[in-house]
């Protein structure tokens, strides 16, 4: 049972354009959502997060949007740069549980072409 | 550098064998999480320890076990290894933010079972 889904395994965009990565979840108890970026031979690194009390969070070129009614979130990268090429994982947690464990999606490989 | 240290980086072994993966969390972090990433799969949560005690359990096989020691480092023991256990194993520790816990990942141990 995949509670967090990233339905696009890969995405290719041109440098300077917008990258939009999507994520869907099924568990209505999730109240905290994060995006992680992973380069080859490295562990995932935290990128940006959003609490369920918000619908948007922005950090520089990165913006995460949350649509609770649709159980959908997206990550926008503007403008995209070649160094953004990596695997992006969406993750979620249930704050009411006694654990901070994150449930991850399968990841989307982003390629930004120069 | 996330501050989370995992050893060894690579491990090659044969079916039926037993291995131990080691993790040192960031200084001061009490929680340790173990995740498994198989080919084309997202990160699957295995188990969490908090200050030496098991806090949450995920899709961890009975052949696998973990523990966290008084100095807070953790070990993941994998026994009776099968070909399907070949994967990247990540350890993470966490910091509590106002919104929720943020995980910091090590660079992983690549396990190859031949």
XYZ file of N, CA and C in Angstrom:
684
model
N 0.852 -1.184 0.000
C 0.000 0.000 0.000
C 0.895 1.243 0.000
N 0.912 1.916 -1.152
C 1.789 3.069 -1.321
C 1.049 4.305 -0.847
N 1.398 4.814 0.327
C 0.681 5.960 0.880
C 1.124 7.271 0.259
N 2.330 7.293 -0.279
C 2.857 8.486 -0.945
C 3.306 8.066 -2.338
N 2.764 8.745 -3.344
C 3.045 8.324 -4.721
C 3.588 9.478 -5.554
N 4.618 9.177 -6.289
C 5.134 10.099 -7.288
C 4.994 9.379 -8.620
N 4.023 9.762 -9.374
C 3.645 8.986 -10.556
C 4.548 9.210 -11.764
N 5.375 10.250 -11.722
C 6.283 10.490 -12.839
C 7.685 10.040 -12.442
N 8.182 8.967 -13.041
C 9.531 8.507 -12.684
C 10.616 9.486 -13.117
N 10.329 10.253 -14.167
C 11.364 11.154 -14.658
C 10.740 12.401 -15.270
N 11.584 13.456 -15.319
C 11.165 14.737 -15.871
C 12.385 15.400 -16.475
N 12.228 15.950 -17.666
C 13.323 16.641 -18.317
C 12.878 18.047 -18.690
N 13.662 19.049 -18.280
C 13.321 20.445 -18.591
C 14.569 21.178 -19.071
N 14.338 22.291 -19.709
C 15.430 23.116 -20.201
C 15.857 24.076 -19.105
N 17.156 24.335 -19.072
C 17.690 25.293 -18.114
C 16.931 26.614 -18.215
N 16.597 27.188 -17.047
C 15.899 28.464 -17.033
C 14.383 28.343 -16.967
N 13.870 27.151 -17.349
C 12.417 26.963 -17.327
C 11.979 26.462 -15.955
N 10.689 26.305 -15.776
C 10.149 25.823 -14.521
C 10.108 24.296 -14.501
N 10.470 23.731 -13.368
C 10.299 22.291 -13.147
C 9.169 22.125 -12.140
N 8.246 21.236 -12.432
C 7.139 20.948 -11.519
C 7.108 19.463 -11.225
N 7.338 19.129 -9.965
C 7.319 17.736 -9.543
C 6.085 17.515 -8.676
N 5.399 16.426 -8.925
C 4.129 16.173 -8.265
C 4.169 14.984 -7.319
N 3.268 15.026 -6.347
C 3.219 13.986 -5.322
C 1.779 13.876 -4.821
N 1.300 12.660 -4.678
C -0.039 12.418 -4.135
C 0.068 11.540 -2.897
N -0.838 11.739 -1.960
C -0.835 10.900 -0.765
C -2.249 10.432 -0.466
N -2.344 9.371 0.303
C -3.657 8.791 0.592
C -4.051 8.914 2.064
N -3.070 9.055 2.935
C -3.350 9.057 4.367
C -3.734 10.469 4.834
N -4.972 10.644 5.253
C -5.439 11.968 5.665
C -4.843 12.407 7.004
N -4.146 11.498 7.675
C -3.507 11.856 8.947
C -2.157 12.551 8.738
N -1.643 12.505 7.538
C -0.377 13.188 7.262
C -0.561 14.683 7.444
N 0.357 15.305 8.185
C 0.220 16.738 8.417
C 1.520 17.503 8.194
N 2.532 16.827 7.720
C 3.826 17.484 7.500
C 4.439 16.821 6.280
N 4.861 17.658 5.341
C 5.338 17.137 4.062
C 6.699 17.744 3.746
N 7.564 16.920 3.175
C 8.915 17.370 2.890
C 9.320 16.922 1.494
N 10.265 17.640 0.926
C 10.933 17.230 -0.298
C 12.413 17.050 0.004
N 12.942 15.945 -0.497
C 14.360 15.653 -0.376
C 14.948 15.522 -1.771
N 16.202 15.876 -1.879
C 16.928 15.751 -3.133
C 18.062 14.756 -2.929
N 18.296 13.925 -3.923
C 19.356 12.924 -3.793
C 20.219 12.887 -5.041
N 21.521 13.085 -4.810
C 22.503 12.902 -5.869
C 23.054 11.476 -5.788
N 23.581 10.955 -6.906
C 24.175 9.618 -6.876
C 25.260 9.508 -5.815
N 25.313 8.362 -5.164
C 26.332 8.049 -4.157
C 26.257 8.944 -2.925
N 25.131 9.635 -2.756
C 24.942 10.441 -1.551
C 23.597 10.103 -0.921
N 23.450 10.451 0.348
C 22.158 10.282 0.990
C 21.218 11.418 0.610
N 19.912 11.227 0.806
C 18.960 12.305 0.540
C 19.246 13.511 1.438
N 19.076 14.705 0.869
C 19.248 15.920 1.658
C 17.947 16.711 1.649
N 17.640 17.302 2.779
C 16.405 18.049 2.942
C 16.405 19.269 2.026
N 15.251 19.522 1.413
C 15.140 20.653 0.498
C 14.174 21.696 1.045
N 12.943 21.299 1.276
C 11.910 22.228 1.715
C 10.772 21.427 2.334
N 10.016 22.058 3.229
C 8.897 21.361 3.867
C 7.683 22.273 3.950
N 6.557 21.661 4.280
C 5.337 22.439 4.469
C 4.451 21.738 5.482
N 3.881 22.520 6.363
C 2.924 21.999 7.334
C 1.527 22.036 6.722
N 0.658 21.176 7.219
C -0.697 21.098 6.658
C -1.531 22.340 6.950
N -1.049 23.228 7.822
C -1.813 24.444 8.098
C -1.532 25.512 7.029
N -0.575 25.223 6.156
C -0.258 26.154 5.082
C -0.611 25.531 3.739
N -0.702 26.373 2.720
C -0.870 25.827 1.375
C 0.297 26.181 0.454
N 1.249 26.937 0.980
C 2.400 27.314 0.173
C 3.569 27.639 1.089
N 4.769 27.199 0.650
C 5.986 27.585 1.339
C 7.071 27.823 0.305
N 7.783 28.913 0.480
C 8.746 29.313 -0.532
C 10.125 29.476 0.090
N 11.133 29.016 -0.642
C 12.510 29.175 -0.197
C 13.382 29.371 -1.427
N 13.639 30.633 -1.738
C 14.458 30.910 -2.919
C 13.782 30.456 -4.196
N 14.475 29.598 -4.946
C 13.922 29.118 -6.216
C 12.893 28.005 -6.026
N 12.755 27.536 -4.810
C 11.903 26.372 -4.537
C 10.612 26.786 -3.831
N 9.496 26.312 -4.349
C 8.200 26.559 -3.732
C 7.432 25.252 -3.673
N 6.859 24.961 -2.513
C 6.023 23.774 -2.386
C 4.575 24.239 -2.176
N 3.679 23.610 -2.918
C 2.255 23.887 -2.818
C 1.544 22.653 -2.266
N 0.600 22.878 -1.360
C -0.157 21.780 -0.781
C -1.647 21.985 -1.017
N -2.289 20.985 -1.580
C -3.734 20.997 -1.783
C -4.307 19.849 -0.970
N -4.764 20.156 0.242
C -5.209 19.115 1.169
C -6.450 18.403 0.664
N -7.348 19.117 0.056
C -8.586 18.481 -0.396
C -8.306 17.450 -1.480
N -7.298 17.722 -2.291
C -6.916 16.781 -3.349
C -5.848 15.814 -2.894
N -5.338 15.987 -1.687
C -4.227 15.183 -1.175
C -3.071 15.196 -2.189
N -2.670 16.382 -2.532
C -1.670 16.566 -3.577
C -0.715 17.679 -3.187
N 0.563 17.444 -3.443
C 1.511 18.537 -3.290
C 2.448 18.563 -4.486
N 3.022 19.725 -4.699
C 3.926 19.876 -5.831
C 5.106 20.736 -5.421
N 6.204 20.495 -6.108
C 7.432 21.278 -5.911
C 7.721 22.008 -7.213
N 7.853 23.332 -7.120
C 8.195 24.144 -8.277
C 9.617 24.659 -8.117
N 10.393 24.517 -9.167
C 11.760 25.037 -9.171
C 11.842 26.052 -10.307
N 12.090 27.311 -9.923
C 12.159 28.373 -10.936
C 13.298 29.350 -10.610
N 14.239 29.621 -11.506
C 14.430 28.884 -12.751
C 15.228 27.615 -12.505
N 15.035 26.621 -13.297
C 15.770 25.366 -13.153
C 17.214 25.545 -13.618
N 18.119 24.866 -12.909
C 19.544 24.945 -13.241
C 20.086 23.521 -13.419
N 21.134 23.360 -14.215
C 21.689 22.015 -14.411
C 22.053 21.318 -13.097
N 22.480 22.072 -12.103
C 22.830 21.498 -10.804
C 21.637 20.962 -10.042
N 20.430 21.256 -10.524
C 19.227 20.716 -9.893
C 18.958 19.282 -10.334
N 19.688 18.815 -11.312
C 19.495 17.446 -11.797
C 19.801 16.458 -10.681
N 18.803 15.706 -10.296
C 18.906 14.796 -9.153
C 17.606 14.005 -9.063
N 17.544 13.114 -8.089
C 16.280 12.431 -7.786
C 15.601 13.178 -6.650
N 14.324 13.477 -6.823
C 13.570 14.202 -5.818
C 12.536 13.268 -5.181
N 12.566 13.221 -3.859
C 11.631 12.392 -3.111
C 10.673 13.273 -2.329
N 9.426 12.936 -2.424
C 8.392 13.533 -1.601
C 8.247 12.649 -0.364
N 7.997 13.252 0.803
C 7.841 12.474 2.026
C 6.770 13.106 2.902
N 6.176 12.283 3.755
C 5.111 12.765 4.626
C 5.197 12.110 5.988
N 4.677 12.800 6.991
C 4.637 12.216 8.330
C 3.315 12.544 9.010
N 2.983 11.693 9.965
C 1.759 11.848 10.755
C 2.169 12.368 12.126
N 1.897 13.629 12.366
C 2.319 14.256 13.610
C 1.641 13.717 14.850
N 0.525 13.029 14.675
C -0.194 12.497 15.836
C 0.414 11.183 16.321
N 1.287 10.602 15.515
C 1.930 9.348 15.936
C 3.116 9.671 16.824
N 3.595 8.684 17.534
C 4.714 8.897 18.460
C 6.050 8.660 17.789
N 6.081 8.948 16.496
C 7.323 8.739 15.760
C 7.463 9.801 14.692
N 8.667 10.185 14.409
C 8.895 11.158 13.345
C 9.201 10.514 12.021
N 8.884 9.208 11.891
C 9.247 8.512 10.655
C 8.580 9.170 9.463
N 9.294 9.166 8.354
C 8.778 9.718 7.106
C 8.422 8.584 6.163
N 7.327 8.771 5.449
C 6.934 7.842 4.396
C 7.287 8.502 3.071
N 8.076 7.815 2.269
C 8.599 8.394 1.035
C 7.875 7.875 -0.198
N 7.829 8.721 -1.220
C 7.413 8.286 -2.538
C 8.578 7.607 -3.239
N 8.327 7.179 -4.485
C 9.331 6.407 -5.218
C 10.412 7.282 -5.828
N 10.178 8.569 -5.870
C 11.155 9.482 -6.430
C 10.897 9.842 -7.878
N 11.309 11.044 -8.258
C 11.263 11.515 -9.642
C 12.649 11.994 -10.006
N 13.179 11.462 -11.105
C 14.501 11.887 -11.575
C 14.340 13.111 -12.459
N 14.912 14.211 -12.025
C 14.854 15.458 -12.786
C 16.156 15.658 -13.551
N 16.015 15.924 -14.838
C 17.177 16.277 -15.650
C 16.965 17.672 -16.196
N 17.899 18.553 -15.890
C 17.834 19.919 -16.407
C 18.913 20.062 -17.476
N 18.471 20.313 -18.684
C 19.406 20.380 -19.811
C 19.911 21.804 -20.008
N 21.240 21.928 -20.223
C 21.803 23.272 -20.432
C 21.312 23.888 -21.731
N 27.865 17.692 4.151
C 28.015 16.619 5.138
C 26.871 16.710 6.159
N 26.056 15.649 6.234
C 24.883 15.664 7.106
C 25.245 15.489 8.573
N 26.434 14.962 8.835
C 26.816 14.671 10.208
C 26.461 13.261 10.639
N 25.751 12.526 9.773
C 25.410 11.133 10.050
C 26.424 10.257 9.327
N 27.051 9.358 10.067
C 28.117 8.522 9.505
C 27.669 7.075 9.405
N 27.848 6.506 8.212
C 27.516 5.102 8.006
C 28.736 4.349 7.524
N 28.934 3.158 8.081
C 30.002 2.267 7.619
C 29.485 0.854 7.533
N 30.006 0.059 6.593
C 30.897 0.474 5.512
C 30.118 1.125 4.386
N 30.788 1.694 3.414
C 30.101 2.296 2.263
C 29.597 1.216 1.318
N 30.389 0.174 1.176
C 30.030 -0.921 0.286
C 30.252 -2.246 1.006
N 29.393 -3.211 0.709
C 29.493 -4.522 1.324
C 29.070 -5.540 0.279
N 29.962 -6.497 0.013
C 29.641 -7.564 -0.934
C 29.727 -8.876 -0.175
N 28.669 -9.656 -0.262
C 28.633 -10.905 0.486
C 27.834 -11.939 -0.293
N 27.733 -13.115 0.282
C 27.052 -14.211 -0.408
C 25.726 -14.536 0.272
N 24.868 -15.223 -0.463
C 23.586 -15.630 0.114
C 23.817 -16.500 1.344
N 22.928 -16.326 2.327
C 23.015 -17.103 3.550
C 23.888 -16.487 4.630
N 24.651 -15.482 4.256
C 25.566 -14.851 5.206
C 24.845 -13.826 6.080
N 25.599 -13.291 7.052
C 25.089 -12.278 7.968
C 26.027 -11.084 7.926
N 25.436 -9.881 7.937
C 26.251 -8.668 7.927
C 25.713 -7.687 8.959
N 26.567 -6.747 9.334
C 26.186 -5.692 10.272
C 26.524 -4.339 9.664
N 25.527 -3.461 9.642
C 25.693 -2.102 9.150
C 25.695 -1.178 10.360
N 26.575 -0.199 10.311
C 26.740 0.663 11.468
C 26.393 2.111 11.135
N 25.841 2.803 12.133
C 25.421 4.192 11.943
C 25.725 5.006 13.191
N 26.332 6.160 12.994
C 26.510 7.124 14.081
C 25.682 8.358 13.763
N 24.724 8.699 14.621
C 23.879 9.854 14.330
C 24.638 11.160 14.555
N 23.998 12.261 14.194
C 24.569 13.574 14.450
C 24.700 13.756 15.952
N 25.701 14.526 16.335
C 25.941 14.754 17.745
C 24.684 15.342 18.407
N 24.240 14.683 19.464
C 23.088 15.186 20.199
C 21.753 14.628 19.757
N 21.688 14.006 18.560
C 20.419 13.449 18.092
C 20.155 12.106 18.766
N 18.951 11.937 19.298
C 18.622 10.724 20.031
C 17.959 9.662 19.157
N 17.366 10.091 18.051
C 16.645 9.152 17.174
C 17.535 8.655 16.049
N 17.372 7.385 15.739
C 18.014 6.805 14.564
C 16.947 6.056 13.778
N 16.931 6.293 12.469
C 16.000 5.626 11.570
C 16.807 4.813 10.559
N 16.273 3.669 10.175
C 16.865 2.871 9.103
C 15.864 2.755 7.956
N 16.391 2.983 6.749
C 15.598 2.881 5.541
C 16.309 1.988 4.532
N 15.527 1.351 3.682
C 16.062 0.525 2.605
C 15.594 1.092 1.269
N 16.535 1.227 0.340
C 16.167 1.640 -1.012
C 16.602 0.570 -1.995
N 15.634 -0.139 -2.537
C 15.918 -1.137 -3.557
C 15.841 -0.479 -4.927
N 16.246 -1.238 -5.944
C 16.266 -0.680 -7.292
C 14.872 -0.197 -7.677
N 14.792 1.045 -8.184
C 13.528 1.619 -8.640
C 12.473 1.756 -7.546
N 12.902 1.675 -6.321
C 11.961 1.836 -5.218
C 12.297 3.090 -4.426
N 11.300 3.609 -3.780
C 11.553 4.722 -2.865
C 12.210 4.199 -1.608
N 12.352 5.064 -0.650
C 12.958 4.662 0.606
C 11.884 4.015 1.487
N 12.145 2.760 1.845
C 11.196 2.030 2.681
C 11.664 2.081 4.133
N 10.776 2.548 5.016
C 11.109 2.650 6.420
C 11.224 1.261 7.039
N 12.310 1.034 7.751
C 12.513 -0.256 8.407
C 12.217 -0.174 9.895
N 12.932 0.719 10.591
C 12.798 0.742 12.043
C 13.358 2.047 12.587
N 12.857 2.476 13.745
C 13.343 3.667 14.427
C 13.676 3.332 15.867
N 14.799 3.874 16.319
C 15.154 3.811 17.730
C 15.243 5.220 18.289
N 14.852 5.346 19.551
C 14.953 6.640 20.226
C 15.614 6.395 21.577
N 16.767 6.941 21.755
C 17.500 6.860 23.019
C 17.604 5.413 23.526
N 17.889 4.527 22.614
C 18.133 3.140 22.974
C 16.934 2.216 22.899
N 15.756 2.781 22.705
C 14.560 1.948 22.679
C 13.883 2.006 21.313
N 13.293 0.884 20.930
C 12.579 0.826 19.660
C 11.348 1.720 19.743
N 11.187 2.626 18.749
C 10.070 3.569 18.752
C 9.020 3.209 17.716
N 9.459 2.783 16.557
C 8.514 2.436 15.496
C 9.121 1.365 14.607
N 8.248 0.550 14.065
C 8.686 -0.530 13.200
C 7.933 -0.444 11.876
N 8.657 -0.660 10.802
C 8.031 -0.635 9.485
C 8.108 -1.991 8.840
N 8.441 -1.999 7.544
C 8.480 -3.248 6.786
C 9.800 -3.980 6.971
N 10.141 -4.281 8.191
C 11.414 -4.950 8.461
C 11.197 -6.454 8.567
N 12.004 -7.200 7.828
C 11.897 -8.645 7.827
C 12.351 -9.210 9.172
N 11.860 -10.408 9.472
C 12.262 -11.043 10.742
C 13.740 -11.396 10.734
N 14.317 -11.552 9.558
C 15.753 -11.861 9.450
C 16.616 -10.643 9.768
N 15.965 -9.489 9.861
C 16.708 -8.262 10.150
C 16.440 -7.839 11.587
N 17.439 -7.264 12.206
C 17.250 -6.732 13.544
C 18.136 -5.515 13.716
N 17.812 -4.697 14.673
C 18.599 -3.496 14.912
C 18.680 -3.249 16.403
N 19.630 -2.418 16.762
C 19.713 -1.967 18.140
C 20.423 -0.624 18.178
N 20.181 0.102 19.270
C 20.860 1.373 19.495
C 21.558 1.280 20.841
N 22.800 1.635 20.848
C 23.652 1.477 22.018
C 23.646 2.731 22.882
N 24.175 2.626 24.120
C 24.177 3.796 25.014
C 24.868 5.024 24.427
N 25.846 4.818 23.565
C 26.492 5.990 22.960
C 25.706 6.497 21.748
N 24.535 5.944 21.541
C 23.535 6.323 20.524
C 23.850 5.831 19.119
N 24.990 5.179 18.902
C 25.178 4.624 17.580
C 24.259 3.412 17.423
N 23.990 3.067 16.187
C 23.043 1.989 15.925
C 23.657 0.985 14.950
N 23.198 -0.234 15.054
C 23.608 -1.279 14.116
C 22.375 -1.980 13.564
N 22.441 -2.268 12.278
C 21.386 -3.035 11.606
C 22.000 -4.358 11.201
N 21.452 -5.440 11.719
C 21.942 -6.780 11.440
C 21.035 -7.469 10.432
N 21.633 -7.956 9.364
C 20.888 -8.652 8.320
C 21.422 -10.071 8.248
N 20.551 -11.057 8.429
C 21.024 -12.440 8.442
C 20.321 -13.278 7.374
N 20.860 -14.467 7.144
C 20.327 -15.382 6.117
C 20.039 -14.623 4.833
N 21.040 -13.896 4.387
C 20.844 -12.972 3.284
C 20.400 -13.668 2.005
N 19.503 -12.965 1.302
C 18.995 -13.427 0.016
C 19.368 -12.405 -1.049
N 19.280 -12.842 -2.309
C 19.632 -11.952 -3.415
C 18.806 -10.659 -3.359
N 17.544 -10.801 -2.965
C 16.640 -9.659 -2.921
C 16.950 -8.650 -1.834
N 17.879 -8.985 -0.961
C 18.263 -8.030 0.088
C 19.261 -7.003 -0.434
N 19.761 -7.227 -1.639
C 20.676 -6.254 -2.224
C 19.962 -4.911 -2.368
N 20.539 -3.890 -1.769
C 19.888 -2.581 -1.733
C 20.843 -1.581 -1.115
N 20.382 -0.332 -1.119
C 21.081 0.747 -0.436
C 20.379 0.930 0.904
N 21.135 0.875 1.984
C 20.565 1.020 3.318
C 21.009 2.356 3.891
N 20.020 3.166 4.258
C 20.310 4.485 4.800
C 19.950 4.544 6.278
N 20.745 5.295 6.974
C 20.479 5.624 8.358
C 20.221 7.122 8.410
N 19.374 7.544 9.330
C 19.109 8.964 9.504
C 18.934 9.277 10.978
N 19.265 10.518 11.337
C 18.894 11.003 12.653
C 18.056 12.255 12.443
N 17.444 12.761 13.491
C 16.447 13.811 13.263
C 16.556 14.948 14.264
N 16.024 16.093 13.821
C 15.890 17.252 14.692
C 14.433 17.675 14.656
N 13.908 18.030 15.817
C 12.499 18.423 15.892
C 12.364 19.907 15.587
N 11.562 20.233 14.588
C 11.287 21.628 14.244
C 9.868 21.961 14.702
N 9.451 23.217 14.667
C 8.072 23.551 15.058
C 7.018 22.818 14.221
N 7.379 22.453 13.006
C 6.399 21.787 12.137
C 6.446 20.279 12.266
N 7.613 19.756 12.531
C 7.753 18.306 12.586
C 9.210 17.936 12.567
N 9.480 16.640 12.498
C 10.873 16.211 12.537
C 11.483 16.248 11.145
N 12.706 16.736 11.087
C 13.453 16.765 9.838
C 14.559 15.729 9.954
N 14.634 14.841 8.962
C 15.625 13.776 8.991
C 16.871 14.157 8.221
N 18.007 13.783 8.778
C 19.304 13.964 8.127
C 19.860 12.578 7.843
N 20.179 12.340 6.594
C 20.586 11.013 6.157
C 22.090 10.885 6.010
N 22.589 9.685 6.307
C 23.950 9.345 5.965
C 24.054 9.038 4.481
N 25.249 8.726 4.024
C 25.454 8.478 2.595
C 25.141 7.042 2.194
N 24.798 6.212 3.177
C 24.284 4.884 2.865
C 25.344 3.797 2.808
N 24.867 2.567 2.928
C 25.691 1.379 2.712
C 25.081 0.603 1.557
N 25.883 0.397 0.510
C 25.424 -0.371 -0.637
C 25.719 -1.835 -0.385
N 24.675 -2.623 -0.213
C 24.833 -4.056 0.039
C 24.563 -4.841 -1.238
N 25.517 -5.667 -1.603
C 25.355 -6.546 -2.765
C 25.443 -7.981 -2.287
N 24.385 -8.745 -2.509
C 24.356 -10.158 -2.126
C 24.481 -10.979 -3.405
N 25.537 -11.775 -3.495
C 25.815 -12.526 -4.726
C 25.493 -14.011 -4.554
